[in-house]
């Protein structure tokens, strides 16, 4: 705390005297100037929050000596300034808070102690689905259906907004959390209790990283970890290495920021940046708008880094003005950040900090690109797209293959739809969605899609009516400038009507396809395609009928909708034929970047942001009519199929649970590489043949009322049954894509939930064995909660995605990692073994190597992936929230 006092200074801005921590004075200029800007933000928070208990002076010294300590896996503690939530992850967070209040009351403490300490903003954006499209009233109809499905959830969230302090609920219909964060919620610099400090944020959605494009340090965490932050707990993290990503040149006139981010995603995945910060620098950054930078930062989870950070510069200030932030606020941001050397001049190459590694990208090399068919980092140049898809059809089943025999390549199915005859083939586009904050926050690509649509309509082109087209902006500002610029009517003529303001198709809320389409796809066993301007295209995520899904710019979404197939070479094949019968090529209607930016300058104006966000908290009539109880404890209803008190804390006591070993555990699943959180805990539609369906049917619900897994995350009975319910799950114990596993003792093939229930009845422990990148994808706490409910005690994987490993720890599960270069094949594992994990329970250490033995006389070694001492503390308590309940119960009972 002496260090903090010695560098606390005053700054007068606009006649107001404000305190701040002058981090530039903590170390010699030579040392400080070498620190990456992202590390400087960490340092400021650690100094300001140094209390000698959670955060100590040793944490400060570790960060100051970053160039050395970042190579040593040292632990530091960081307190972000705020938390953001979306409703799919926000509902279970508020459910957990309500259940924690019950537990604290039962243990003799004060339940009101369970309350957010830092600001929490929850944006309801994941519930709306594309039920209706192709009409100008589609948005009203989809919002009405959203309320019909989610009234219980929304009532619960309104209760939370009243019951908990420091919690803002942004009502449905307002936009996507990350775009709202960028355009409205972000402070950039906080002015709190007379102190200035940098804005920083964690969120229960992996794409929280989008805010790094504005110079706000932020990343996604599991809901469990976010809840601890909300309660005042510092994040325990390994001080990261920082990869410097130098950008030079300028985007060529026919490319987009989407093409840039897909190129960067593939590049950084190849380099390997999991667990690291990426910080962008170089003269090319100065040529990128904040929207361009935000697009790049948004897909940070797809390239695997913790953050993709762009320090604040003059473009950041311009963006704040453009989005109608107050001028006094902008003055304060600039003055403070310049004072503490957190303001960047990207054109000054002589003042660059030191990085752990430097890589470079020349923007002039960027070409129009897509990514797919199954992963966001499998970039394909549009010029190679046709051949790449043909190759994928016959390649063996995998991330770039569907394993079709040669005699099925030309399969086609004829069908009639709305009075016209059509034909579906492999590669036919059946979903084309302009969606996701990744791109809808960027006026350049959004206006580009509108101008392309205008040119297409004027050339006499149209989109086949069976293709499900949709436009779901991340904020109302998008509709404002598309309408004022005159391009919205042309998008509507091609079927791209506004269908709602939320994640929609990107999260898997693509809604139903026409029955004629799904029947034709099934009849021909066709590899049909979705094309979307999103950030995720994992198997089974977008729609069960689209086995191939490609990420693309909004402009390319329109282009492929016009073409109706991905089997097109835009250089040599016409995109269609005009009214005069003449061939029209994509180059004939494609607008240049400079042409788009001219329209952007004229029609994207501060008054639009001011108008839209002045009503952000108002909600619509249905939201305002919801009545909720005023109470500290939530009145749970056993009749609810949406909100139930979870079992996580119902039997816990103030005493630590006795340590238990994992002995003779069967593998519930035996998995390969890149198992995503969508595979583990899907967010989309609930299959009628699933255990969750059987449960909901037993509660009297019809399939039309099932809603999605994501919307039912407040009900553990649904979510336990939905764990590993993804139809694209590849479990080696079964040998095909199916949400099934083998019950080893009996040899029966069962739904995963049913197998787990049988193991539990027999008192048998469970583990999961997996390959590389286990838990990649969304920061989904139910991907850890679900296995916990199924009785899984440990996960043994070749590697983990950062957020999911943290979630496993947060639930008290044991993450184990094969030694480098080893995997299940190294030891000849088949998944039919019983595993015993030999952990010295009284002497556990972070990152220690432990022995694992099997009943087949095999012995293997694995790394215990508790990465810090704090994580070991959470494990001993049975999870991070159990630790917080005991801590807060003890504090409140001793103070009463």
PDB file of N, CA, C and O in Angstrom, residues 186-235:
ATOM      1  N   UNK A 186     -19.324   1.404 -22.649  1.00  0.00           N
ATOM      2  CA  UNK A 186     -17.898   1.575 -22.364  1.00  0.00           C
ATOM      3  C   UNK A 186     -17.594   2.976 -21.853  1.00  0.00           C
ATOM      4  O   UNK A 186     -18.009   3.975 -22.439  1.00  0.00           O
ATOM      5  N   UNK A 187     -16.836   3.046 -20.762  1.00  0.00           N
ATOM      6  CA  UNK A 187     -16.441   4.335 -20.197  1.00  0.00           C
ATOM      7  C   UNK A 187     -15.098   4.806 -20.743  1.00  0.00           C
ATOM      8  O   UNK A 187     -14.833   5.992 -20.768  1.00  0.00           O
ATOM      9  N   UNK A 188     -14.238   3.888 -21.112  1.00  0.00           N
ATOM     10  CA  UNK A 188     -12.844   4.116 -21.535  1.00  0.00           C
ATOM     11  C   UNK A 188     -12.003   4.581 -20.353  1.00  0.00           C
ATOM     12  O   UNK A 188     -10.936   4.028 -20.081  1.00  0.00           O
ATOM     13  N   UNK A 189     -12.483   5.590 -19.641  1.00  0.00           N
ATOM     14  CA  UNK A 189     -11.865   6.000 -18.369  1.00  0.00           C
ATOM     15  C   UNK A 189     -12.982   6.174 -17.346  1.00  0.00           C
ATOM     16  O   UNK A 189     -13.992   6.832 -17.620  1.00  0.00           O
ATOM     17  N   UNK A 190     -12.816   5.572 -16.163  1.00  0.00           N
ATOM     18  CA  UNK A 190     -13.775   5.718 -15.073  1.00  0.00           C
ATOM     19  C   UNK A 190     -13.458   6.974 -14.259  1.00  0.00           C
ATOM     20  O   UNK A 190     -12.287   7.305 -14.047  1.00  0.00           O
ATOM     21  N   UNK A 191     -14.487   7.631 -13.805  1.00  0.00           N
ATOM     22  CA  UNK A 191     -14.378   8.704 -12.810  1.00  0.00           C
ATOM     23  C   UNK A 191     -15.258   8.272 -11.652  1.00  0.00           C
ATOM     24  O   UNK A 191     -16.477   8.472 -11.660  1.00  0.00           O
ATOM     25  N   UNK A 192     -14.655   7.654 -10.629  1.00  0.00           N
ATOM     26  CA  UNK A 192     -15.422   7.023  -9.551  1.00  0.00           C
ATOM     27  C   UNK A 192     -14.855   7.443  -8.203  1.00  0.00           C
ATOM     28  O   UNK A 192     -13.668   7.243  -7.922  1.00  0.00           O
ATOM     29  N   UNK A 193     -15.703   8.025  -7.387  1.00  0.00           N
ATOM     30  CA  UNK A 193     -15.303   8.477  -6.049  1.00  0.00           C
ATOM     31  C   UNK A 193     -14.053   9.349  -6.084  1.00  0.00           C
ATOM     32  O   UNK A 193     -13.167   9.229  -5.231  1.00  0.00           O
ATOM     33  N   UNK A 194     -13.988  10.227  -7.090  1.00  0.00           N
ATOM     34  CA  UNK A 194     -12.870  11.154  -7.173  1.00  0.00           C
ATOM     35  C   UNK A 194     -11.595  10.568  -7.728  1.00  0.00           C
ATOM     36  O   UNK A 194     -10.555  11.233  -7.729  1.00  0.00           O
ATOM     37  N   UNK A 195     -11.650   9.322  -8.216  1.00  0.00           N
ATOM     38  CA  UNK A 195     -10.483   8.660  -8.800  1.00  0.00           C
ATOM     39  C   UNK A 195     -10.695   8.438 -10.298  1.00  0.00           C
ATOM     40  O   UNK A 195     -11.776   8.037 -10.724  1.00  0.00           O
ATOM     41  N   UNK A 196      -9.672   8.698 -11.076  1.00  0.00           N
ATOM     42  CA  UNK A 196      -9.664   8.339 -12.492  1.00  0.00           C
ATOM     43  C   UNK A 196      -8.881   7.045 -12.666  1.00  0.00           C
ATOM     44  O   UNK A 196      -7.814   6.865 -12.061  1.00  0.00           O
ATOM     45  N   UNK A 197      -9.420   6.142 -13.481  1.00  0.00           N
ATOM     46  CA  UNK A 197      -8.681   4.909 -13.778  1.00  0.00           C
ATOM     47  C   UNK A 197      -9.208   4.314 -15.078  1.00  0.00           C
ATOM     48  O   UNK A 197     -10.341   4.611 -15.493  1.00  0.00           O
ATOM     49  N   UNK A 198      -8.413   3.491 -15.754  1.00  0.00           N
ATOM     50  CA  UNK A 198      -8.842   2.932 -17.045  1.00  0.00           C
ATOM     51  C   UNK A 198     -10.036   2.002 -16.884  1.00  0.00           C
ATOM     52  O   UNK A 198     -10.115   1.233 -15.919  1.00  0.00           O
ATOM     53  N   UNK A 199     -10.947   2.083 -17.823  1.00  0.00           N
ATOM     54  CA  UNK A 199     -12.036   1.119 -17.904  1.00  0.00           C
ATOM     55  C   UNK A 199     -11.442  -0.254 -18.191  1.00  0.00           C
ATOM     56  O   UNK A 199     -10.474  -0.391 -18.946  1.00  0.00           O
ATOM     57  N   UNK A 200     -11.996  -1.271 -17.567  1.00  0.00           N
ATOM     58  CA  UNK A 200     -11.633  -2.663 -17.866  1.00  0.00           C
ATOM     59  C   UNK A 200     -12.841  -3.513 -17.545  1.00  0.00           C
ATOM     60  O   UNK A 200     -13.676  -3.135 -16.716  1.00  0.00           O
ATOM     61  N   UNK A 201     -12.954  -4.654 -18.198  1.00  0.00           N
ATOM     62  CA  UNK A 201     -14.196  -5.411 -18.079  1.00  0.00           C
ATOM     63  C   UNK A 201     -13.947  -6.882 -18.322  1.00  0.00           C
ATOM     64  O   UNK A 201     -13.077  -7.269 -19.111  1.00  0.00           O
ATOM     65  N   UNK A 202     -14.700  -7.725 -17.623  1.00  0.00           N
ATOM     66  CA  UNK A 202     -14.817  -9.133 -17.985  1.00  0.00           C
ATOM     67  C   UNK A 202     -16.288  -9.409 -18.258  1.00  0.00           C
ATOM     68  O   UNK A 202     -17.172  -8.724 -17.723  1.00  0.00           O
ATOM     69  N   UNK A 203     -16.546 -10.372 -19.108  1.00  0.00           N
ATOM     70  CA  UNK A 203     -17.918 -10.677 -19.466  1.00  0.00           C
ATOM     71  C   UNK A 203     -18.145 -12.157 -19.600  1.00  0.00           C
ATOM     72  O   UNK A 203     -17.214 -12.921 -19.869  1.00  0.00           O
ATOM     73  N   UNK A 204     -19.396 -12.562 -19.429  1.00  0.00           N
ATOM     74  CA  UNK A 204     -19.740 -13.987 -19.515  1.00  0.00           C
ATOM     75  C   UNK A 204     -20.042 -14.381 -20.955  1.00  0.00           C
ATOM     76  O   UNK A 204     -20.922 -15.196 -21.207  1.00  0.00           O
ATOM     77  N   UNK A 205     -19.336 -13.796 -21.862  1.00  0.00           N
ATOM     78  CA  UNK A 205     -19.416 -14.157 -23.268  1.00  0.00           C
ATOM     79  C   UNK A 205     -18.012 -13.977 -23.822  1.00  0.00           C
ATOM     80  O   UNK A 205     -17.365 -12.953 -23.574  1.00  0.00           O
ATOM     81  N   UNK A 206     -17.533 -14.963 -24.547  1.00  0.00           N
ATOM     82  CA  UNK A 206     -16.136 -14.941 -24.970  1.00  0.00           C
ATOM     83  C   UNK A 206     -15.813 -13.756 -25.865  1.00  0.00           C
ATOM     84  O   UNK A 206     -14.673 -13.308 -25.938  1.00  0.00           O
ATOM     85  N   UNK A 207     -16.826 -13.200 -26.550  1.00  0.00           N
ATOM     86  CA  UNK A 207     -16.565 -12.086 -27.457  1.00  0.00           C
ATOM     87  C   UNK A 207     -16.599 -10.725 -26.766  1.00  0.00           C
ATOM     88  O   UNK A 207     -16.611  -9.678 -27.428  1.00  0.00           O
ATOM     89  N   UNK A 208     -16.563 -10.751 -25.427  1.00  0.00           N
ATOM     90  CA  UNK A 208     -16.336  -9.526 -24.656  1.00  0.00           C
ATOM     91  C   UNK A 208     -15.078  -8.816 -25.148  1.00  0.00           C
ATOM     92  O   UNK A 208     -14.947  -7.597 -25.020  1.00  0.00           O
ATOM     93  N   UNK A 209     -14.164  -9.573 -25.722  1.00  0.00           N
ATOM     94  CA  UNK A 209     -12.908  -9.012 -26.239  1.00  0.00           C
ATOM     95  C   UNK A 209     -13.111  -7.923 -27.279  1.00  0.00           C
ATOM     96  O   UNK A 209     -12.189  -7.149 -27.555  1.00  0.00           O
ATOM     97  N   UNK A 210     -14.294  -7.828 -27.855  1.00  0.00           N
ATOM     98  CA  UNK A 210     -14.562  -6.813 -28.871  1.00  0.00           C
ATOM     99  C   UNK A 210     -14.217  -5.407 -28.373  1.00  0.00           C
ATOM    100  O   UNK A 210     -13.767  -4.547 -29.138  1.00  0.00           O
ATOM    101  N   UNK A 211     -14.394  -5.164 -27.076  1.00  0.00           N
ATOM    102  CA  UNK A 211     -14.190  -3.833 -26.522  1.00  0.00           C
ATOM    103  C   UNK A 211     -12.722  -3.416 -26.547  1.00  0.00           C
ATOM    104  O   UNK A 211     -12.406  -2.225 -26.432  1.00  0.00           O
ATOM    105  N   UNK A 212     -11.819  -4.370 -26.728  1.00  0.00           N
ATOM    106  CA  UNK A 212     -10.398  -4.037 -26.851  1.00  0.00           C
ATOM    107  C   UNK A 212     -10.123  -3.154 -28.064  1.00  0.00           C
ATOM    108  O   UNK A 212      -9.114  -2.458 -28.119  1.00  0.00           O
ATOM    109  N   UNK A 213     -11.024  -3.193 -29.051  1.00  0.00           N
ATOM    110  CA  UNK A 213     -10.855  -2.353 -30.223  1.00  0.00           C
ATOM    111  C   UNK A 213     -10.954  -0.872 -29.913  1.00  0.00           C
ATOM    112  O   UNK A 213     -10.441  -0.030 -30.659  1.00  0.00           O
ATOM    113  N   UNK A 214     -11.615  -0.536 -28.798  1.00  0.00           N
ATOM    114  CA  UNK A 214     -11.743   0.846 -28.362  1.00  0.00           C
ATOM    115  C   UNK A 214     -10.682   1.210 -27.328  1.00  0.00           C
ATOM    116  O   UNK A 214     -10.644   2.335 -26.842  1.00  0.00           O
ATOM    117  N   UNK A 215      -9.820   0.260 -26.992  1.00  0.00           N
ATOM    118  CA  UNK A 215      -8.781   0.524 -26.001  1.00  0.00           C
ATOM    119  C   UNK A 215      -9.193   0.212 -24.585  1.00  0.00           C
ATOM    120  O   UNK A 215      -8.542   0.655 -23.634  1.00  0.00           O
ATOM    121  N   UNK A 216     -10.284  -0.539 -24.414  1.00  0.00           N
ATOM    122  CA  UNK A 216     -10.720  -0.995 -23.093  1.00  0.00           C
ATOM    123  C   UNK A 216     -10.292  -2.447 -22.933  1.00  0.00           C
ATOM    124  O   UNK A 216     -10.695  -3.300 -23.727  1.00  0.00           O
ATOM    125  N   UNK A 217      -9.475  -2.716 -21.932  1.00  0.00           N
ATOM    126  CA  UNK A 217      -8.995  -4.077 -21.717  1.00  0.00           C
ATOM    127  C   UNK A 217     -10.143  -4.938 -21.198  1.00  0.00           C
ATOM    128  O   UNK A 217     -10.749  -4.631 -20.168  1.00  0.00           O
ATOM    129  N   UNK A 218     -10.457  -6.012 -21.928  1.00  0.00           N
ATOM    130  CA  UNK A 218     -11.568  -6.859 -21.513  1.00  0.00           C
ATOM    131  C   UNK A 218     -11.500  -8.219 -22.154  1.00  0.00           C
ATOM    132  O   UNK A 218     -10.974  -8.365 -23.253  1.00  0.00           O
ATOM    133  N   UNK A 219     -12.020  -9.209 -21.460  1.00  0.00           N
ATOM    134  CA  UNK A 219     -12.035 -10.558 -22.015  1.00  0.00           C
ATOM    135  C   UNK A 219     -13.171 -11.372 -21.399  1.00  0.00           C
ATOM    136  O   UNK A 219     -13.784 -10.977 -20.420  1.00  0.00           O
ATOM    137  N   UNK A 220     -13.423 -12.496 -22.009  1.00  0.00           N
ATOM    138  CA  UNK A 220     -14.489 -13.371 -21.548  1.00  0.00           C
ATOM    139  C   UNK A 220     -14.011 -14.286 -20.445  1.00  0.00           C
ATOM    140  O   UNK A 220     -12.876 -14.768 -20.454  1.00  0.00           O
ATOM    141  N   UNK A 221     -14.880 -14.513 -19.476  1.00  0.00           N
ATOM    142  CA  UNK A 221     -14.619 -15.474 -18.403  1.00  0.00           C
ATOM    143  C   UNK A 221     -15.855 -16.348 -18.254  1.00  0.00           C
ATOM    144  O   UNK A 221     -16.926 -16.031 -18.773  1.00  0.00           O
ATOM    145  N   UNK A 222     -15.714 -17.432 -17.554  1.00  0.00           N
ATOM    146  CA  UNK A 222     -16.872 -18.253 -17.260  1.00  0.00           C
ATOM    147  C   UNK A 222     -17.814 -17.519 -16.323  1.00  0.00           C
ATOM    148  O   UNK A 222     -17.408 -16.631 -15.560  1.00  0.00           O
ATOM    149  N   UNK A 223     -19.088 -17.879 -16.400  1.00  0.00           N
ATOM    150  CA  UNK A 223     -20.061 -17.242 -15.527  1.00  0.00           C
ATOM    151  C   UNK A 223     -19.712 -17.396 -14.063  1.00  0.00           C
ATOM    152  O   UNK A 223     -19.963 -16.504 -13.247  1.00  0.00           O
ATOM    153  N   UNK A 224     -19.105 -18.518 -13.722  1.00  0.00           N
ATOM    154  CA  UNK A 224     -18.743 -18.788 -12.333  1.00  0.00           C
ATOM    155  C   UNK A 224     -17.701 -17.793 -11.859  1.00  0.00           C
ATOM    156  O   UNK A 224     -17.804 -17.205 -10.778  1.00  0.00           O
ATOM    157  N   UNK A 225     -16.681 -17.555 -12.690  1.00  0.00           N
ATOM    158  CA  UNK A 225     -15.629 -16.612 -12.333  1.00  0.00           C
ATOM    159  C   UNK A 225     -16.169 -15.184 -12.303  1.00  0.00           C
ATOM    160  O   UNK A 225     -15.801 -14.375 -11.445  1.00  0.00           O
ATOM    161  N   UNK A 226     -17.061 -14.858 -13.256  1.00  0.00           N
ATOM    162  CA  UNK A 226     -17.650 -13.518 -13.293  1.00  0.00           C
ATOM    163  C   UNK A 226     -18.438 -13.243 -12.019  1.00  0.00           C
ATOM    164  O   UNK A 226     -18.419 -12.113 -11.496  1.00  0.00           O
ATOM    165  N   UNK A 227     -19.134 -14.242 -11.517  1.00  0.00           N
ATOM    166  CA  UNK A 227     -19.912 -14.060 -10.300  1.00  0.00           C
ATOM    167  C   UNK A 227     -19.008 -13.724  -9.124  1.00  0.00           C
ATOM    168  O   UNK A 227     -19.342 -12.889  -8.277  1.00  0.00           O
ATOM    169  N   UNK A 228     -17.848 -14.357  -9.078  1.00  0.00           N
ATOM    170  CA  UNK A 228     -16.891 -14.049  -8.008  1.00  0.00           C
ATOM    171  C   UNK A 228     -16.382 -12.615  -8.137  1.00  0.00           C
ATOM    172  O   UNK A 228     -16.222 -11.907  -7.137  1.00  0.00           O
ATOM    173  N   UNK A 229     -16.124 -12.174  -9.378  1.00  0.00           N
ATOM    174  CA  UNK A 229     -15.696 -10.785  -9.607  1.00  0.00           C
ATOM    175  C   UNK A 229     -16.782  -9.823  -9.142  1.00  0.00           C
ATOM    176  O   UNK A 229     -16.516  -8.801  -8.500  1.00  0.00           O
ATOM    177  N   UNK A 230     -18.024 -10.136  -9.448  1.00  0.00           N
ATOM    178  CA  UNK A 230     -19.152  -9.296  -9.035  1.00  0.00           C
ATOM    179  C   UNK A 230     -19.210  -9.166  -7.518  1.00  0.00           C
ATOM    180  O   UNK A 230     -19.661  -8.145  -6.979  1.00  0.00           O
ATOM    181  N   UNK A 231     -18.732 -10.182  -6.815  1.00  0.00           N
ATOM    182  CA  UNK A 231     -18.746 -10.170  -5.350  1.00  0.00           C
ATOM    183  C   UNK A 231     -17.475  -9.574  -4.759  1.00  0.00           C
ATOM    184  O   UNK A 231     -17.260  -9.636  -3.545  1.00  0.00           O
ATOM    185  N   UNK A 232     -16.620  -9.000  -5.622  1.00  0.00           N
ATOM    186  CA  UNK A 232     -15.429  -8.322  -5.128  1.00  0.00           C
ATOM    187  C   UNK A 232     -14.172  -9.135  -5.132  1.00  0.00           C
ATOM    188  O   UNK A 232     -13.130  -8.688  -4.637  1.00  0.00           O
ATOM    189  N   UNK A 233     -14.233 -10.343  -5.690  1.00  0.00           N
ATOM    190  CA  UNK A 233     -13.064 -11.209  -5.725  1.00  0.00           C
ATOM    191  C   UNK A 233     -12.180 -10.816  -6.909  1.00  0.00           C
ATOM    192  O   UNK A 233     -12.668 -10.570  -8.013  1.00  0.00           O
ATOM    193  N   UNK A 234     -10.887 -10.746  -6.679  1.00  0.00           N
ATOM    194  CA  UNK A 234      -9.951 -10.485  -7.774  1.00  0.00           C
ATOM    195  C   UNK A 234      -9.772 -11.749  -8.609  1.00  0.00           C
ATOM    196  O   UNK A 234      -9.874 -12.868  -8.098  1.00  0.00           O
ATOM    197  N   UNK A 235      -9.528 -11.562  -9.903  1.00  0.00           N
ATOM    198  CA  UNK A 235      -9.249 -12.686 -10.786  1.00  0.00           C
ATOM    199  C   UNK A 235      -7.805 -13.139 -10.567  1.00  0.00           C
ATOM    200  O   UNK A 235      -6.876 -12.332 -10.567  1.00  0.00           O
TER     201      UNK A 235
END
